[in-house]
Structure formats: structure tokens, C-alpha cells
CSV table of C-alpha atoms in Angstrom, one decimal:
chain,number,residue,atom,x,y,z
A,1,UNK,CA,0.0,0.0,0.0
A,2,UNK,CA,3.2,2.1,0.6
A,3,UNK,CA,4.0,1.6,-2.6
A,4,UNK,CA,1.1,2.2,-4.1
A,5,UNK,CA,0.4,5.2,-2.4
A,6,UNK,CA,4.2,6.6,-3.8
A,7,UNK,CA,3.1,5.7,-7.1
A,8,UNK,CA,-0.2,7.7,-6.9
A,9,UNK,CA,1.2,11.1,-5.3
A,10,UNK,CA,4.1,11.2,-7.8
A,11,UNK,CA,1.8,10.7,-10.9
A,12,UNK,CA,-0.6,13.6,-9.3
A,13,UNK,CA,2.5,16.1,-8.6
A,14,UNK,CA,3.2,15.3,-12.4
A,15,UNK,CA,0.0,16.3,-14.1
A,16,UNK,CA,-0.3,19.9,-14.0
A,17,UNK,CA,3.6,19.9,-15.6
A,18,UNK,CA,2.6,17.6,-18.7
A,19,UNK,CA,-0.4,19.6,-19.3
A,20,UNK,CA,0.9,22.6,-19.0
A,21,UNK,CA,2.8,21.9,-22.1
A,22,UNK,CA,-21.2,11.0,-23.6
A,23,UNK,CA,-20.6,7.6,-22.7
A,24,UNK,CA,-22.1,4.5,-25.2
A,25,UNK,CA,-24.4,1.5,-23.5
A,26,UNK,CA,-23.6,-0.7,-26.1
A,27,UNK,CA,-21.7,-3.7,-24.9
A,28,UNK,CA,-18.3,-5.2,-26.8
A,29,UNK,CA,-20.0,-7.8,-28.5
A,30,UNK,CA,-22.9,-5.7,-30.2
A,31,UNK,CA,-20.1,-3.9,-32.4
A,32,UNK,CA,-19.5,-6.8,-35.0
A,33,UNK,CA,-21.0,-9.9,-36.2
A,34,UNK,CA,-19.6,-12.4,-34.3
A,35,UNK,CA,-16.8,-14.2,-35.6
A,36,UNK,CA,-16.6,-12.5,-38.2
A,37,UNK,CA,-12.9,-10.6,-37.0
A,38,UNK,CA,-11.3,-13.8,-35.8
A,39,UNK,CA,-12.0,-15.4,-39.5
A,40,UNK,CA,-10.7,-12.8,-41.3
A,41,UNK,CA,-7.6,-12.7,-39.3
A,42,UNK,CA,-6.7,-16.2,-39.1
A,43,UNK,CA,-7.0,-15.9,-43.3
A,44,UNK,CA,-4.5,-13.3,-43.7
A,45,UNK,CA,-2.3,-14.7,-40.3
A,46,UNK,CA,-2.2,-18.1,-42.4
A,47,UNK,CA,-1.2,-16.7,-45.7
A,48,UNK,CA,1.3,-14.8,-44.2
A,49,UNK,CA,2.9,-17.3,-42.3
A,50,UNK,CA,3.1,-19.9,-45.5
A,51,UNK,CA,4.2,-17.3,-47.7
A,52,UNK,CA,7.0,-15.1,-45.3
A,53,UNK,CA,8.1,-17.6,-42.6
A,54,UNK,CA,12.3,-18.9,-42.9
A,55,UNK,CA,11.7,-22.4,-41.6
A,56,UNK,CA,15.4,-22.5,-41.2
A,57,UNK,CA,15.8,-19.0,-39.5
A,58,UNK,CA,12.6,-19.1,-37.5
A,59,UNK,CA,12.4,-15.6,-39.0
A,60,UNK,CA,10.0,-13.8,-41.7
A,61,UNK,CA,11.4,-12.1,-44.9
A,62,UNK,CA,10.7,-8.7,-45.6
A,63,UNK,CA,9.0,-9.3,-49.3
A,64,UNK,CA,7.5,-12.5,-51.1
A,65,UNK,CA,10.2,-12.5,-53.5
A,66,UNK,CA,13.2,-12.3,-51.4
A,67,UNK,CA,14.5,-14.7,-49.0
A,68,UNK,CA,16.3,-11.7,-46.2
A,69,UNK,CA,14.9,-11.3,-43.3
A,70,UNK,CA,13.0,-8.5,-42.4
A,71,UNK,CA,14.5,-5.4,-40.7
A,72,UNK,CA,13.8,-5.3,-36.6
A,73,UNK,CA,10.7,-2.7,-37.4
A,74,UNK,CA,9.1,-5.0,-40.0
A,75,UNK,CA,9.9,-7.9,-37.6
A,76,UNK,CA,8.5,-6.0,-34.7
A,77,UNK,CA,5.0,-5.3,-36.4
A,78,UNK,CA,4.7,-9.1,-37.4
A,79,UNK,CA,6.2,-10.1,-33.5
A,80,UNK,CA,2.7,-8.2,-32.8
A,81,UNK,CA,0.4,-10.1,-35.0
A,82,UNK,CA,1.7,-13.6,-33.5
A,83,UNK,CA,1.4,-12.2,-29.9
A,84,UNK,CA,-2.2,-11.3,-30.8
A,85,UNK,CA,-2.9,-14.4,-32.8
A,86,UNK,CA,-2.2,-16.5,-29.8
A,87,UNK,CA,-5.3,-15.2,-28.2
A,88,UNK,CA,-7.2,-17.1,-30.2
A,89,UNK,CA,-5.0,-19.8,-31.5
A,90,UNK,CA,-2.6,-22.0,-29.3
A,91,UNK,CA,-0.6,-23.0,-32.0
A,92,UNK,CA,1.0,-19.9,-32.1
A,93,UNK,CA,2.3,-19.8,-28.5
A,94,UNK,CA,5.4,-22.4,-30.6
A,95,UNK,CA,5.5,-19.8,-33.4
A,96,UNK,CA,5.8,-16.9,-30.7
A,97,UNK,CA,8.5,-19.0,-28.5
A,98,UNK,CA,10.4,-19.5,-32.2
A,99,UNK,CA,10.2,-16.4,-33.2
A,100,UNK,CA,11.3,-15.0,-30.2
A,101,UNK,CA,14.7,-17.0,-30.7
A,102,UNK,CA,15.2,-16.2,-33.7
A,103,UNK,CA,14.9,-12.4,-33.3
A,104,UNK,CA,18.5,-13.3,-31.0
A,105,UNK,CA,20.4,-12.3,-34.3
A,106,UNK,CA,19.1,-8.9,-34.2
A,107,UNK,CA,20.7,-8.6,-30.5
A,108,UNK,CA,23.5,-6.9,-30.3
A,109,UNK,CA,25.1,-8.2,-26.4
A,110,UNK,CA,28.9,-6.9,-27.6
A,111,UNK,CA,28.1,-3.5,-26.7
A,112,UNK,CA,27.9,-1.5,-23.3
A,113,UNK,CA,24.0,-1.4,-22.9
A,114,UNK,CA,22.2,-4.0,-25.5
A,115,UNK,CA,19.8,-3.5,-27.8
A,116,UNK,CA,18.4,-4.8,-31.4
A,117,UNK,CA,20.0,-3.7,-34.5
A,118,UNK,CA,18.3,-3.2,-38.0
A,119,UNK,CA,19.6,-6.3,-39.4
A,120,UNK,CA,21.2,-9.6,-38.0
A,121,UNK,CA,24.4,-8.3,-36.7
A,122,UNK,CA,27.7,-10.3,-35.5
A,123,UNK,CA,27.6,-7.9,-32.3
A,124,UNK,CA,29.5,-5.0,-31.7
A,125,UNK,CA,27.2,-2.8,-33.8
A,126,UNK,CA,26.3,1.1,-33.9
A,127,UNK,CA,23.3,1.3,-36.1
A,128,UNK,CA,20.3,1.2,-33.4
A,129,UNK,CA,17.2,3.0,-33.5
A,130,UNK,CA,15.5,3.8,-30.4
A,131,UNK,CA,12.2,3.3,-32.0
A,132,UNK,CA,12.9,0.1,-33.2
A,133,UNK,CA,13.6,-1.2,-30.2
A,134,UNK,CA,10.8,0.6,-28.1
A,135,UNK,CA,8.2,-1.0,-29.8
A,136,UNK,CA,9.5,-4.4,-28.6
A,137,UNK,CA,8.9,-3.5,-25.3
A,138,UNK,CA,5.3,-3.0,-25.8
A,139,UNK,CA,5.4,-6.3,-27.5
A,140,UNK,CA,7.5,-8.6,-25.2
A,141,UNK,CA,5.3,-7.4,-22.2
A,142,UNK,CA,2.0,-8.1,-23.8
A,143,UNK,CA,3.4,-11.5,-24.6
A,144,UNK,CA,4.9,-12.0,-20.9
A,145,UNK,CA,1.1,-10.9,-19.8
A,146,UNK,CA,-0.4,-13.9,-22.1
A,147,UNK,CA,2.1,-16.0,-21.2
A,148,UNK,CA,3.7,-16.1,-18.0
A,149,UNK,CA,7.2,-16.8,-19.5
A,150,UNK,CA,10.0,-14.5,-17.6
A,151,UNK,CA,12.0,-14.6,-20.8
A,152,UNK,CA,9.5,-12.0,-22.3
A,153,UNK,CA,9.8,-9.8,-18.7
A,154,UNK,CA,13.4,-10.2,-19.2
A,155,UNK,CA,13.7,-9.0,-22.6
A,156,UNK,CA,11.6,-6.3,-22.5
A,157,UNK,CA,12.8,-4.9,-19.3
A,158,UNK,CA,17.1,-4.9,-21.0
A,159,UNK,CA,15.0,-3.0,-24.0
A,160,UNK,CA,13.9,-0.6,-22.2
A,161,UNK,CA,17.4,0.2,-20.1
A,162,UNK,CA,18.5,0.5,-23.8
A,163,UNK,CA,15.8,3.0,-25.4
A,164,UNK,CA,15.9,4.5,-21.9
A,165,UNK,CA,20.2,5.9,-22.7
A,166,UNK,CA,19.0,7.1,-25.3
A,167,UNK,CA,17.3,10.0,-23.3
A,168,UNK,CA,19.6,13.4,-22.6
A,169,UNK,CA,19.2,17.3,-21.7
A,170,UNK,CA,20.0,17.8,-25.3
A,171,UNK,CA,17.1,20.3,-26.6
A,172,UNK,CA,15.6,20.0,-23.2
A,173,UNK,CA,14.9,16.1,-22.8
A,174,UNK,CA,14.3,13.8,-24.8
A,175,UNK,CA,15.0,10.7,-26.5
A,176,UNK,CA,17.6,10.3,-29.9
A,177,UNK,CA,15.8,8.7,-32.8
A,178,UNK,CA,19.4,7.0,-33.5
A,179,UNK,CA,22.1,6.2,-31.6
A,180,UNK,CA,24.6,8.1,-33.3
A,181,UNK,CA,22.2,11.3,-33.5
A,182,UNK,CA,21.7,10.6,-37.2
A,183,UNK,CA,19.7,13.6,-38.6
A,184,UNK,CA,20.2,15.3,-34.9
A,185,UNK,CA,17.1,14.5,-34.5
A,186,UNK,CA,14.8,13.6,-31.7
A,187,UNK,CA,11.3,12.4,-32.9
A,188,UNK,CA,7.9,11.3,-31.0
A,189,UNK,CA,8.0,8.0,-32.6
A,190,UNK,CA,10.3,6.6,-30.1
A,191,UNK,CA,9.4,9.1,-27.3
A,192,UNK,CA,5.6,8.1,-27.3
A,193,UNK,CA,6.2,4.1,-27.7
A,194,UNK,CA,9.4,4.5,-24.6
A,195,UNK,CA,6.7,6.7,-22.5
A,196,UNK,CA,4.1,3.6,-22.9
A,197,UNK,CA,6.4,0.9,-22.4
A,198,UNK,CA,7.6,2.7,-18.9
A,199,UNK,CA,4.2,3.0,-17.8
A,200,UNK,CA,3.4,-1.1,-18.7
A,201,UNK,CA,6.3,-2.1,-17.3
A,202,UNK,CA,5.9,-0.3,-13.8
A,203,UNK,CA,3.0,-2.9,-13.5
A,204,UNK,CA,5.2,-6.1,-13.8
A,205,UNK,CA,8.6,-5.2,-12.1
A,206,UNK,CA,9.9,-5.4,-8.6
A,207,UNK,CA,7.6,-2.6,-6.6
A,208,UNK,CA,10.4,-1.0,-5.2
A,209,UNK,CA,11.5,0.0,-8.9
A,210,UNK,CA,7.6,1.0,-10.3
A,211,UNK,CA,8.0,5.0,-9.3
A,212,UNK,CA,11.1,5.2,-11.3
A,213,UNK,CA,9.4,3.5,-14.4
A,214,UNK,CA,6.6,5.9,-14.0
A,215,UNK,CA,8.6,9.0,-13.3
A,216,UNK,CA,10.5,8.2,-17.2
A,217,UNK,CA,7.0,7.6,-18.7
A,218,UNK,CA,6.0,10.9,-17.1
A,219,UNK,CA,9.0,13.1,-18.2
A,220,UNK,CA,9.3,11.5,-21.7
A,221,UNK,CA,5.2,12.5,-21.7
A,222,UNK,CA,5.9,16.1,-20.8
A,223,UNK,CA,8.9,16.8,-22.7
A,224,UNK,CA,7.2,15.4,-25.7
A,225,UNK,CA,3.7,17.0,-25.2
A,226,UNK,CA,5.8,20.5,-25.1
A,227,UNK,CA,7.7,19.6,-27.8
A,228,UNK,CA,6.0,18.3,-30.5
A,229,UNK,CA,2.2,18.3,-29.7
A,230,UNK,CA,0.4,20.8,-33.0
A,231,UNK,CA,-2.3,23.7,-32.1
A,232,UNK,CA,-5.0,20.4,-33.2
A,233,UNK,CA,-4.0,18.2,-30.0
A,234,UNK,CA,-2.0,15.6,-32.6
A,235,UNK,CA,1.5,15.6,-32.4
A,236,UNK,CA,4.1,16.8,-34.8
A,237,UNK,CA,7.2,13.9,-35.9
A,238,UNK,CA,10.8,15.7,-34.7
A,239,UNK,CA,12.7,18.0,-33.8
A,240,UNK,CA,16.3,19.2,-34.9
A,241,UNK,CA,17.7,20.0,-31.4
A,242,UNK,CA,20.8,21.7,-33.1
A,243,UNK,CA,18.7,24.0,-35.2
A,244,UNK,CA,15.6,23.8,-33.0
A,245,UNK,CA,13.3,23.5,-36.3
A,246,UNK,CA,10.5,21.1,-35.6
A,247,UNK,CA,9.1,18.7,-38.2
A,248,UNK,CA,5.1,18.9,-37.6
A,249,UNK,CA,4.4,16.8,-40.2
A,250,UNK,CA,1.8,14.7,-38.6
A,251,UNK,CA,1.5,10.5,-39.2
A,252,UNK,CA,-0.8,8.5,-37.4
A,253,UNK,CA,1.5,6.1,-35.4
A,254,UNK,CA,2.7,9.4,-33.5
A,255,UNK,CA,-1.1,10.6,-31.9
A,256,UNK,CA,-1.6,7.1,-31.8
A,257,UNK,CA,1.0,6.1,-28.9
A,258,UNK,CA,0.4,9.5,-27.5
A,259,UNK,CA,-3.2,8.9,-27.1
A,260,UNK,CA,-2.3,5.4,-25.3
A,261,UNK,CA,0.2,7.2,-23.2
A,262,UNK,CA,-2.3,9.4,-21.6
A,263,UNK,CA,-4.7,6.4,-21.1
A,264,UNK,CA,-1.8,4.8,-18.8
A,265,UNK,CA,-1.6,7.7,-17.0
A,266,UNK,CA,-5.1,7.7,-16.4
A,267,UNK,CA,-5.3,3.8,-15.8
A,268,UNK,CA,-2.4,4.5,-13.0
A,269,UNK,CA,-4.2,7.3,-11.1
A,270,UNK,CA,-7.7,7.3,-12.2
A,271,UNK,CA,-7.2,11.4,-12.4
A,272,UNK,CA,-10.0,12.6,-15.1
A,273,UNK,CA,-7.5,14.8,-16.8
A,274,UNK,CA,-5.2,12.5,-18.3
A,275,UNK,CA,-8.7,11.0,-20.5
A,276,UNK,CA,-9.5,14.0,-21.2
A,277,UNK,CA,-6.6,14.6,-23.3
A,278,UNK,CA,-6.5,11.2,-24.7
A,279,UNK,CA,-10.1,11.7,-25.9
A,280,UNK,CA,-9.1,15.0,-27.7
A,281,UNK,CA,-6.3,13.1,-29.5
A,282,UNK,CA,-9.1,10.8,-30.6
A,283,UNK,CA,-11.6,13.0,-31.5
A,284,UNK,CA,-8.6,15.1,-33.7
A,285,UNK,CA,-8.0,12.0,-34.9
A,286,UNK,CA,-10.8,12.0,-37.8
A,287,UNK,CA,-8.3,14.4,-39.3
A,288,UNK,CA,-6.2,11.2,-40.2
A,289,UNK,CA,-9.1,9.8,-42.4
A,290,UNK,CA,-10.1,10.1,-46.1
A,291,UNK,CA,-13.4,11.9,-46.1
A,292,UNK,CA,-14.8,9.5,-48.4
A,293,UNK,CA,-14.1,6.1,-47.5
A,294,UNK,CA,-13.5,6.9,-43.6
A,295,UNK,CA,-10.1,4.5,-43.1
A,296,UNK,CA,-6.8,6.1,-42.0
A,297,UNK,CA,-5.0,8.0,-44.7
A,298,UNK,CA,-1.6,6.6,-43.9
A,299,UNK,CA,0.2,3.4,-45.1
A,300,UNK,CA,-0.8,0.5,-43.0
A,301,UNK,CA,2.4,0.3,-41.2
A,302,UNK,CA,1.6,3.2,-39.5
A,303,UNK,CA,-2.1,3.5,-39.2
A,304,UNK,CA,-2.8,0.0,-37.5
A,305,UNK,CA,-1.0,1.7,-34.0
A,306,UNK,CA,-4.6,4.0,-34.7
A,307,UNK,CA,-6.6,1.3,-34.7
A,308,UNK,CA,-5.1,0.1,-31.7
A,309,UNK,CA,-5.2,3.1,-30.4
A,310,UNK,CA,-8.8,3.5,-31.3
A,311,UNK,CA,-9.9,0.4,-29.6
A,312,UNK,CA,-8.0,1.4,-26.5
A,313,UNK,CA,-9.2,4.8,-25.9
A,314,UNK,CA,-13.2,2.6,-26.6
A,315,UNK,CA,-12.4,0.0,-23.7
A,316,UNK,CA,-12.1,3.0,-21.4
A,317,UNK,CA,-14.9,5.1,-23.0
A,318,UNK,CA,-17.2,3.3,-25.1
A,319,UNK,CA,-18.1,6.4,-27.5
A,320,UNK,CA,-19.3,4.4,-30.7
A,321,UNK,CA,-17.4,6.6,-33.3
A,322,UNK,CA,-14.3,5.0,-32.2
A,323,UNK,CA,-15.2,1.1,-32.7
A,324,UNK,CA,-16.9,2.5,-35.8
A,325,UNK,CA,-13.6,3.8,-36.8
A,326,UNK,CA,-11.5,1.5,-36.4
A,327,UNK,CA,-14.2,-1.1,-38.3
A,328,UNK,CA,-14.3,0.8,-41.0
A,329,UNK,CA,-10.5,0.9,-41.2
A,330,UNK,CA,-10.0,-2.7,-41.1
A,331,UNK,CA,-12.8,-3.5,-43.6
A,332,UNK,CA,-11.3,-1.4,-46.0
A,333,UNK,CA,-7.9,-2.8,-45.6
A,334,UNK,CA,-8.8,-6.5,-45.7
A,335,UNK,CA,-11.2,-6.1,-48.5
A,336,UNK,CA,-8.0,-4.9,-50.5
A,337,UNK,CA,-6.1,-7.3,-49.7
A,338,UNK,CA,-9.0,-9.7,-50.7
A,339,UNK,CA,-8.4,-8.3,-54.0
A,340,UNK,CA,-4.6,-8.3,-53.9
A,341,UNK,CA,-2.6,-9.4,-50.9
A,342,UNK,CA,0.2,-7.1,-49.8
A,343,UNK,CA,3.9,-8.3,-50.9
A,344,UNK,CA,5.8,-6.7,-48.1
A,345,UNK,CA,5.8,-8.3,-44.6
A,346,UNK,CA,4.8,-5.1,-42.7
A,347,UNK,CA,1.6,-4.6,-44.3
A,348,UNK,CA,1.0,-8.5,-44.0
A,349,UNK,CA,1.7,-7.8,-40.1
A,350,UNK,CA,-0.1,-4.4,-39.4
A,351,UNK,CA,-3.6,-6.0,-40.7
A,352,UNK,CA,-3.7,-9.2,-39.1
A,353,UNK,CA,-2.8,-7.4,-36.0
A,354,UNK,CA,-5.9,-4.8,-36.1
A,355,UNK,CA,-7.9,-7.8,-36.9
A,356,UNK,CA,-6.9,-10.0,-34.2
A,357,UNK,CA,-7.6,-6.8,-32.3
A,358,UNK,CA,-11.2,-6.6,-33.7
A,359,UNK,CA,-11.3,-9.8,-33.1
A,360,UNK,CA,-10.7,-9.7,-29.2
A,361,UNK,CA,-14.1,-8.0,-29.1
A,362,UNK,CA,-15.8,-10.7,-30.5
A,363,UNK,CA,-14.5,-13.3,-27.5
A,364,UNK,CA,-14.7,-13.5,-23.7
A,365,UNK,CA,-11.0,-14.4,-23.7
A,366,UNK,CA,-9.8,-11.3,-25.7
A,367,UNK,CA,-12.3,-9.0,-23.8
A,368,UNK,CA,-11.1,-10.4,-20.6
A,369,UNK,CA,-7.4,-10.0,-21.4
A,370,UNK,CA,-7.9,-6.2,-22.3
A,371,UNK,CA,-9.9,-5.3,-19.2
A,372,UNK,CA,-6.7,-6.9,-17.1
A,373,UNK,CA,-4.3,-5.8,-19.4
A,374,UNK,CA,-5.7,-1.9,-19.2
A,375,UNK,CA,-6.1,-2.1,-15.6
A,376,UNK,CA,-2.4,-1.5,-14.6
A,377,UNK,CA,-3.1,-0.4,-11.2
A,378,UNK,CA,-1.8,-2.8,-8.3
């Protein structure tokens, strides 16, 4: 309770800093036909699997008609899809474990802090994005949650002390896209995903070590929302800290880990405020979507985090538009790839993991893993 009460005080003495910078009855399984999610997910998870999966690597390739493996970011989105696919399938719990292994190329242990290069590396390397690796954080945690298996606790927590040395007083905080500052800059793509994966992790570690998680989470939050959040509550995608110009180019994935930032930081303190700003982000959101066909504007590997993010931000509040949203988002996508499949790996990956997230909705098992999930809260 000590703890707990730490925890609670030191997220309410951060609010006013970070933001300074009609509620639905319907219940989760009226949304969609039943069913109807998991099917089409499982069709586009199987085809992707036969057509993209290195038997001999335990790895998937990038494109059809190459035999490389994917890059870590490509990788990452597919890790996703199989961590969601086990939900509803336990024969990709093996596929997961594989996977997992395999990825140990990408894992650079010949350096000072360890992280997960680009490509398979011999060790040693200097070519890590902080991005790239803070999405496996998110990932390796939601598969330690589903499974129980340290080795995903493990991982995602030596992750995290690598994205986490990537933070300096440079430009006022902040962490580097790059490790070797390429492009100088610092970019909310790695600064939203680090901020989400501190706040998730603070519910699995050692309690003596949660308030630290939570007070990164909550400085990465601030120093981003000041930074790079635009006059429409979405957020911007870098800044140059040596010429102080800020990129506010705007791309889904960005307001989309954001949003889910600000619904961990209402999740861990129950404080009103922190929902309200992740249910601006989601109402600015319909900026993102083509005014005639109502899916996400952006290529899938960014748009699906929207999705997510969508179905997030409608566990806590249950407005309508946002399952409506992301339906119509995932309809759209799988009834093109019904017409064509998708050659490249991350496309493959980002719609079978927004289906499988649809897809939780339809069953009590998905359902009942989100409403632990979201409840990080000791």
C-alpha cells in the first residue's frame, strides 16, 4: 500500500507539468458480427505465415520474392500479430516461443547497454534505432502478460534500459531517434512508444523499482507534449535540437501512442484529466481519415497503432465513433487485400494485428485479457 500510495502522489504532482505543455451502453459484442474478425484474421495470419516464414531462421522475410529477413521494425509489427494471434489460436504460442529465438540475431550483447540492431548483426554494432527497439517493449510485455514466460519480462525490461540511454538534456529532454544522432534529431516516434512501455512495465517489475518507471513515462510524456504536440492536439514527428526546427508533419502512429500514453496515465491514477486529453487526440484524430471512404489516410504500417489506439481509448470510454472507426478501417484494408494481398511483410503484419484486435471483441477471452491488461493499477 506504501507503494502504491508513492506511485499515486508522484503521478498527481506530475499532471499539472505535462499539461501545462457521452458515454455508449452498447456492450463489446454488439459492435460486430460475431466471428466475423477472428476469420478474417486467421485468413490473412495463415497466408502470411506460409508465404513469409524462414523455416530455417525461424524468421520472416521482408517481401515475397526475397529470402532476407525482415529489418527489426518490420519484424517488430509481425512479433505483434503472432502475440495477438495466440489469443485465439494456441498454436501460435510455438510460433511466438520461435520467433522470439530467432529475433536473438538482431541482439547486439557486444556492446555497453544491449539493444536490437536493423539487421542480424555479428555484435558489436552502432546502427540502433530507439524506436525500433521501443516498440518491442510494448510487445515482449503483452506476450509476458499472455504467457507467464520470464523470458518476455526479461527482454523487454534490458530494452527498455536501452531506449531509456537514449534520453539526454539535449534540446531539453528527450530521447535520440538514432544512436549516433543521425539527422540530430529527436522524434515522437520513439518518445511516445518509450513513455508507454515505462508505464506497462511499472506494473510487472519489482515494486520498489515502479516509481522510477513511471517517473521516465512521465518526463518522456511532458517533454514530448511540449515539444512536438500541433495547435490540433495531434502531435508533430521531430525536432532538430541543433537548429531547434520542428518537423510537424503529422503521421498516425505518432497521436496514436500518445493517445495510449495518456490512457496509462489515467489507468495508473484514475485522475480525469489524463482521459481528457486522450479523448481530444481521438476526436482530432478524424483528421487522419479520407473523407470519403473513412479509413486512415496513412500506409498501413503506421495506421494500424490508430486502430489500436482507437480500440483502447473505446475499452475505457465506449463512444461508438471510435469502434466504428477502427471497423471501418479494417474492412477497408482486408477487402483490398482480398483483391490483392500485400507483398511486403509489414503490411502483412499491421492488418492481421488490427484484426486480431477486432477480433478480441468478439470473445470473452480477448475481452477479458484487455480489461486486465488496461487495468495496470496494483
Amino acid at each position: 500500500m506504501k507503494n502504491l500510495h508513492t506511485r499515486r502522489h508522484l503521478l498527481k504532482t506530475m499532471g499539472s507539468g505535462i499539461l501545462a505543455c457521452g458515454l455508449s451502453g452498447r456492450s463489446w459484442g454488439q459492435s460486430a458480427e460475431s466471428g466475423v474478425y477472428g476469420k478474417r484474421a486467421a485468413e490473412v495470419m495463415a497466408h502470411t505465415h506460409e508465404n513469409f516464414w524462414l523455416k530455417k531462421r525461424d524468421l520472416y522475410k521482408g517481401a515475397i520474392d526475397k529470402d532476407d529477413p525482415d529489418f527489426i521494425w518490420g519484424g517488430g509489427v509481425m512479433f505483434s500479430a503472432v502475440v495477438a494471434a495466440t489469443r485465439h489460436d494456441p498454436k501460435y504460442k510455438s510460433i511466438m516461443r520461435k520467433y522470439f529465438e530467432g529475433m536473438e540475431v538482431y541482439w547486439d550483447t557486444k556492446v555497453k547497454i544491449p539493444g536490437y540492431e536493423p539487421s542480424p548483426t555479428a555484435g558489436g554494432g552502432n546502427d540502433k534505432y530507439y524506436d525500433d527497439n521501443a516498440w518491442m517493449v510494448i510487445m515482449f510485455l503483452e506476450a509476458y502478460e499472455m504467457s507467464g514466460e520470464s523470458r518476455y519480462l526479461k527482454r523487454a525490461t534490458e530494452v527498455l534500459e536501452f531506449v531509456m540511454s537514449g534520453w539526454d538534456e539535449v534540446g531539453g529532454g528527450g530521447i535520440w531517434w538514432h544512436e549516433k544522432h543521425t539527422g540530430d534529431s529527436k522524434n515522437t516516434c520513439v518518445n511516445a512508444p518509450a513513455a508507454v512501455g515505462c508505464f506497462r512495465l511499472s506494473k510487472f517489475c519489482e515494486p520498489k523499482e515502479a516509481p522510477k518507471y513511471i517517473a521516465d513515462g512521465g518526463k518522456i510524456v511532458k517533454w514530448t507534449t511540449k515539444t512536438l504536440r500541433g495547435g490540433n492536439s495531434l502531435f508533430g514527428d521531430a525536432i532538430n535540437v541543433v537548429t531547434g526546427q520542428v518537423n510537424g508533419g503529422q503521421l498516425t502512429y505518432n497521436s496514436a501512442m500518445m493517445l495510449r500514453a495518456y490512457t496509462c496515465l489515467y489507468s495508473l491514477t484514475g485522475e480525469d484529466i489524463y482521459l481528457d486529453e486522450a479523448k481530444k487526440m481521438g476526436v482530432a484524430a478524424k483528421a487522419f481519415t479520407d473523407s470519403k471512404t473513412g479509413q486512415y489516410r496513412d500506409s498501413i504500417k503506421w495506421s494500424h497503432l490508430m486502430v489500436e489506439a482507437d480500440l483502447e481509448l473505446y475499452r475505457w470510454t465506449k463512444e461508438d465513433y471510435l469502434l466504428k472507426r477502427a471497423k471501418t478501417d479494417c474492412d477497408f484494408h482486408y477487402e483490398a487485400w482480398k483483391k490483392e494481398p500485400a507483398k511486403d511483410l509489414i503490411t502483412n503484419g499491421g492488418l492481421a494485428r488490427q484484426l486480431w484486435l477486432m477480433a478480441d471483441m468478439e470473445t470473452a477471452a480477448g475481452r477479458d485479457f484487455w480489461k486486465k491488461s488496461d487495468k495496470l493499477r496494483r
